mmCIF file of C-alpha atoms in Angstrom:
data_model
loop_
_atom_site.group_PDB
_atom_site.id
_atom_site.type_symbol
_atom_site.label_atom_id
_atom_site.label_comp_id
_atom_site.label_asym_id
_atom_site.label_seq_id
_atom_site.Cartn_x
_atom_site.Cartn_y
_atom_site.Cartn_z
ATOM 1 C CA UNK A 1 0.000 0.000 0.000
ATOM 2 C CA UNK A 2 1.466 3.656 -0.730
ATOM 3 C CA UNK A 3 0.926 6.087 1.436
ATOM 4 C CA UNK A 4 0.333 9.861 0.221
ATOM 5 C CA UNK A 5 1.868 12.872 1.851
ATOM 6 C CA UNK A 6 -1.532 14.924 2.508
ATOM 7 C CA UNK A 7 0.689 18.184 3.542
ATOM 8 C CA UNK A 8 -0.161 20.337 0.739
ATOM 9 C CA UNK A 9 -3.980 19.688 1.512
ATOM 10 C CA UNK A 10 -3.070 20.812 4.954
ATOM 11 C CA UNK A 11 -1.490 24.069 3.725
ATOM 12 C CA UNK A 12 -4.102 25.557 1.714
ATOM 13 C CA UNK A 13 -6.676 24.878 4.693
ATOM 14 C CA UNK A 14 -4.402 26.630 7.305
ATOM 15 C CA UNK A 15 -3.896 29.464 4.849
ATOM 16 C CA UNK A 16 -7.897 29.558 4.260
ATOM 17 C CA UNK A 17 -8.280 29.515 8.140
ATOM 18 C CA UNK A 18 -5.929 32.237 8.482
ATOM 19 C CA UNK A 19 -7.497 34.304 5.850
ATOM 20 C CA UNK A 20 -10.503 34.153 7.146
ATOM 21 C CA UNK A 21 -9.538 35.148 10.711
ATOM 22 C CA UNK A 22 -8.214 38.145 9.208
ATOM 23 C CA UNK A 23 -11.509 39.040 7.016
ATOM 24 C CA UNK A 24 -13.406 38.695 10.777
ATOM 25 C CA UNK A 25 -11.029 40.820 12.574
ATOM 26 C CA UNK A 26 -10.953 44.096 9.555
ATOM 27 C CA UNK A 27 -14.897 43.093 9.893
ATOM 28 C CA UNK A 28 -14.977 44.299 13.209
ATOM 29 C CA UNK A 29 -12.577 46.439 13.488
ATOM 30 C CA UNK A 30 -14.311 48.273 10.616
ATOM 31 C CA UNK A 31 -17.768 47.965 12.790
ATOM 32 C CA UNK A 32 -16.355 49.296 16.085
ATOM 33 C CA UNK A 33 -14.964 52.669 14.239
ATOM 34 C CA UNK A 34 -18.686 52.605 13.099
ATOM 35 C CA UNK A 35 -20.229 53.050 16.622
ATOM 36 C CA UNK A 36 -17.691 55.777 17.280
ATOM 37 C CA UNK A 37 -18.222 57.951 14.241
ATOM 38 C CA UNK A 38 -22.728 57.335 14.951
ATOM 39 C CA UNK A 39 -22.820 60.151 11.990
ATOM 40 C CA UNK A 40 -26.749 60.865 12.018
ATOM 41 C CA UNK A 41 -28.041 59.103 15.213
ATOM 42 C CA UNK A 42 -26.040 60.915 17.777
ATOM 43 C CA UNK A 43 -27.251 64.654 17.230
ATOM 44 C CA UNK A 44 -29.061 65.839 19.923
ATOM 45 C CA UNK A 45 -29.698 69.486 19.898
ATOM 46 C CA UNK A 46 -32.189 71.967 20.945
ATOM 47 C CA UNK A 47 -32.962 75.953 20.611
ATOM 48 C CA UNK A 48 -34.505 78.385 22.361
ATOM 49 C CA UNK A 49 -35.105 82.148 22.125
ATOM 50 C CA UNK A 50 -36.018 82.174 18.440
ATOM 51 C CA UNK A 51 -36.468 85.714 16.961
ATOM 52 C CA UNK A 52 -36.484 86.704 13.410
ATOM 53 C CA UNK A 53 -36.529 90.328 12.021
ATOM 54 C CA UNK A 54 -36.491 91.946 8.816
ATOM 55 C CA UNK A 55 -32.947 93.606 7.580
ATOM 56 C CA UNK A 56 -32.024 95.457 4.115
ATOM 57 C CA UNK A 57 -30.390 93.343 1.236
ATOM 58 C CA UNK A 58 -26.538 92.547 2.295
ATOM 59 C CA UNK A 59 -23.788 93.700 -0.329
ATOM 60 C CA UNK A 60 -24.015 90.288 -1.488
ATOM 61 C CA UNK A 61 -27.589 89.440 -2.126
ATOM 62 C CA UNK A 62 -29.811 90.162 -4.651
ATOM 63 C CA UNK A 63 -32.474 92.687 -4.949
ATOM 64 C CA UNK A 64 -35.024 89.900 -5.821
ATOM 65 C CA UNK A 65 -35.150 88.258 -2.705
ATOM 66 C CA UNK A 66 -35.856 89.414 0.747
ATOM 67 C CA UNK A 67 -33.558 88.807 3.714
ATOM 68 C CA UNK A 68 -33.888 87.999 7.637
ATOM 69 C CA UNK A 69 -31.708 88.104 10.647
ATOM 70 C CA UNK A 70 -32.665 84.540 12.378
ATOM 71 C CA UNK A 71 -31.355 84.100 15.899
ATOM 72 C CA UNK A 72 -31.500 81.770 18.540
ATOM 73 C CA UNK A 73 -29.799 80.062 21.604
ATOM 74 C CA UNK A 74 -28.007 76.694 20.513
ATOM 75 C CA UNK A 75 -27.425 73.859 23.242
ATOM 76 C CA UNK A 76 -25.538 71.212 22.417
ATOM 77 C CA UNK A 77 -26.206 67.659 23.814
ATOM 78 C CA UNK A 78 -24.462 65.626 21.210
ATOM 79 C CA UNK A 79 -21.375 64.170 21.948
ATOM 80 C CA UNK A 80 -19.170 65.942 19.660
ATOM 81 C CA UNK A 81 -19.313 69.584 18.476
ATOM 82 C CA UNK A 82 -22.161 71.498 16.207
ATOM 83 C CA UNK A 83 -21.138 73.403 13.314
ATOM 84 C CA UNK A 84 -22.385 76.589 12.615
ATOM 85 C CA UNK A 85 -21.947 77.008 9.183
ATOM 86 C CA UNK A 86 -25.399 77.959 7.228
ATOM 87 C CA UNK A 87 -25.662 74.373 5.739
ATOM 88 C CA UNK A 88 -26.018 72.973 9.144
ATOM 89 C CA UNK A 89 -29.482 74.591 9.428
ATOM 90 C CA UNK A 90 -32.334 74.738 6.969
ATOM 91 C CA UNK A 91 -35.511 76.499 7.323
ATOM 92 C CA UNK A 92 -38.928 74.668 5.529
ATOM 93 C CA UNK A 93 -41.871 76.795 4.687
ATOM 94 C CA UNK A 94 -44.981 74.816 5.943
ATOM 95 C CA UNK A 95 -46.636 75.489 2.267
ATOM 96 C CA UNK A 96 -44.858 76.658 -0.702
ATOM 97 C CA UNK A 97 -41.602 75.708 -2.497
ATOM 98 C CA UNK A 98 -39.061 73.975 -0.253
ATOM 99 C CA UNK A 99 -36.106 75.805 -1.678
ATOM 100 C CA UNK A 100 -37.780 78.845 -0.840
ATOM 101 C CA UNK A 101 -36.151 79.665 2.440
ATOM 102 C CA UNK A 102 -32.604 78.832 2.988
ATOM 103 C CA UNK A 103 -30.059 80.333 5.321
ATOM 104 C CA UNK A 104 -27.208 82.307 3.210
ATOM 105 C CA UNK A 105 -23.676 84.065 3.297
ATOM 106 C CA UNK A 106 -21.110 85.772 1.488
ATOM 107 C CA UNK A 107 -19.580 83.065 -0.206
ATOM 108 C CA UNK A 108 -16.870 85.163 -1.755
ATOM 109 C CA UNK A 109 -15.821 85.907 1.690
ATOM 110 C CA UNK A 110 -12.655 83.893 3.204
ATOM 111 C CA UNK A 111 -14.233 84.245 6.640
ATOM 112 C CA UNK A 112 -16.716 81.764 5.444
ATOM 113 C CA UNK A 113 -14.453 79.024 4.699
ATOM 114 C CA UNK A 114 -11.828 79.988 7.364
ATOM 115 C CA UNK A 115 -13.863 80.311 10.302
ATOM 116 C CA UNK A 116 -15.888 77.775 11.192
ATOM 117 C CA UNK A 117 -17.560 78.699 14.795
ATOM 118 C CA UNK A 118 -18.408 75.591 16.846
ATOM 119 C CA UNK A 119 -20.670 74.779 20.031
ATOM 120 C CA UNK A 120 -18.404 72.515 21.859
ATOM 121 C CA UNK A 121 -19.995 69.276 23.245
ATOM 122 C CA UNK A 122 -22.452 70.700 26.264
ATOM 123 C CA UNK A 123 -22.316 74.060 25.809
ATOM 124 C CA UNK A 124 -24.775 76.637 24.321
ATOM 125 C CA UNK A 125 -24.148 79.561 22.306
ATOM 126 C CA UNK A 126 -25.965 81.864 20.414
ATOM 127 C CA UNK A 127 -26.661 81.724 16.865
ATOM 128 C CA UNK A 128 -27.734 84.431 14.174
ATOM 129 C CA UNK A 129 -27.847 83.634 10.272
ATOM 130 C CA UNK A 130 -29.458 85.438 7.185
ATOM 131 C CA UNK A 131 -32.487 83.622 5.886
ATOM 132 C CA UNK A 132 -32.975 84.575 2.214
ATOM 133 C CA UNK A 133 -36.236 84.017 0.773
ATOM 134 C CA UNK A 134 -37.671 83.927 -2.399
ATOM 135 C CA UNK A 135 -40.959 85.893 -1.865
ATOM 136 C CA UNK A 136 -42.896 84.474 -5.091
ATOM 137 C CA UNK A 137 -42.101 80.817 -4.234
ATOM 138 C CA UNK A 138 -42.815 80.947 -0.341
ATOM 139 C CA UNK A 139 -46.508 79.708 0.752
ATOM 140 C CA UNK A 140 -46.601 80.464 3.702
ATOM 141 C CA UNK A 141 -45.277 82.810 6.513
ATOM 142 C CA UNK A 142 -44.209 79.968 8.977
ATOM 143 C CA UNK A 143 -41.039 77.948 8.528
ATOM 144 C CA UNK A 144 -40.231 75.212 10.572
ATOM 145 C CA UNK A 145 -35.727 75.206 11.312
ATOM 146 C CA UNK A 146 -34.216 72.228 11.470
ATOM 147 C CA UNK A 147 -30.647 70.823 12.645
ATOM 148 C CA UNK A 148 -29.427 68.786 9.705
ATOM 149 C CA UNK A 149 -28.302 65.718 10.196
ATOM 150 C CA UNK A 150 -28.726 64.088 6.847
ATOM 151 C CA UNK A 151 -31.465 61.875 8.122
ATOM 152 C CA UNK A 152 -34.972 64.440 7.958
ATOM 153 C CA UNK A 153 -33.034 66.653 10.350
ATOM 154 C CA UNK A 154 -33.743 67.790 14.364
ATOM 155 C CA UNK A 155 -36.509 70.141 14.554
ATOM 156 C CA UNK A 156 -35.182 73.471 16.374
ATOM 157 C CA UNK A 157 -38.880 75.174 16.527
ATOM 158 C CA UNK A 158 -40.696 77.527 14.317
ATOM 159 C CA UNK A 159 -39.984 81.161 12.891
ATOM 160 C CA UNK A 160 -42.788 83.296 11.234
ATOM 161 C CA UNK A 161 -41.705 86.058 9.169
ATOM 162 C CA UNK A 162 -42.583 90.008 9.998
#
């Protein structure tokens, strides 16, 4: 009888087995920096003191649309910190177009990419944007602001324009 040397056979399945310990451990390695980024589930913010007034077109709008100073007090809950760039807040009319209302700057301005105010993780701070609004488009007076966090966004409260 001749007996036949089954090494090789044993080689691939140890490489296999090792391959596969390696695919597990990048699996959860990748899952675990998952939980610690928790991108649209771990916003929790809130506002208070909403006001809204009426100001003059700034040197960079246009004469078309009409412009309001929006301001509030921002508390952050989250556990990281809340930009407060103009994208990070959006402002729905409860009728009308959606693009309607939308909170605006001087985008030819460097202070709009360089600074980039923050509420730090616990704190509160207080926040005032330009809303610019398309008059002919906009159905109603009311606009509901929202926190966006790429998942329908945090309601903040409601504003009704002057």
């Amino acid at each position: 009888m001749n007996r036949q040397n089954s090494r090789p056979g044993l080689l691939v399945w140890a490489l296999a087995a090792l391959a596969l310990a390696a695919a597990v451990a990048r699996f959860a390695a990748g899952m675990s920096g998952l939980d610690n980024a928790r991108y649209a589930s771990d916003w929790n913010v809130s506002a208070d003191q909403m006001s809204v007034q009426a100001i003059d077109t700034p040197e960079w709008g246009e004469t078309f649309y009409d412009y309001y100073l929006v301001s509030f007090r921002l508390t952050n809950h989250s556990q990281r910190p809340v930009d407060l760039d103009e994208y990070t807040f959006e402002a729905v009319p409860q009728k009308g177009d959606e693009w309607a209302a939308r909170f605006d700057s001087d985008w030819d301005s460097e202070a709009a990419y360089t600074l980039r105010p923050q509420v730090p993780q616990g704190c509160t701070a207080p926040v005032s944007m330009v809303l610019r609004v398309d008059p002919e488009e906009l159905g109603s007076k009311t606009l509901d602001v929202f926190f966006e966090d790429y998942a329908g966004g945090v309601p903040l409260g409601q504003i009704t324009l002057p």
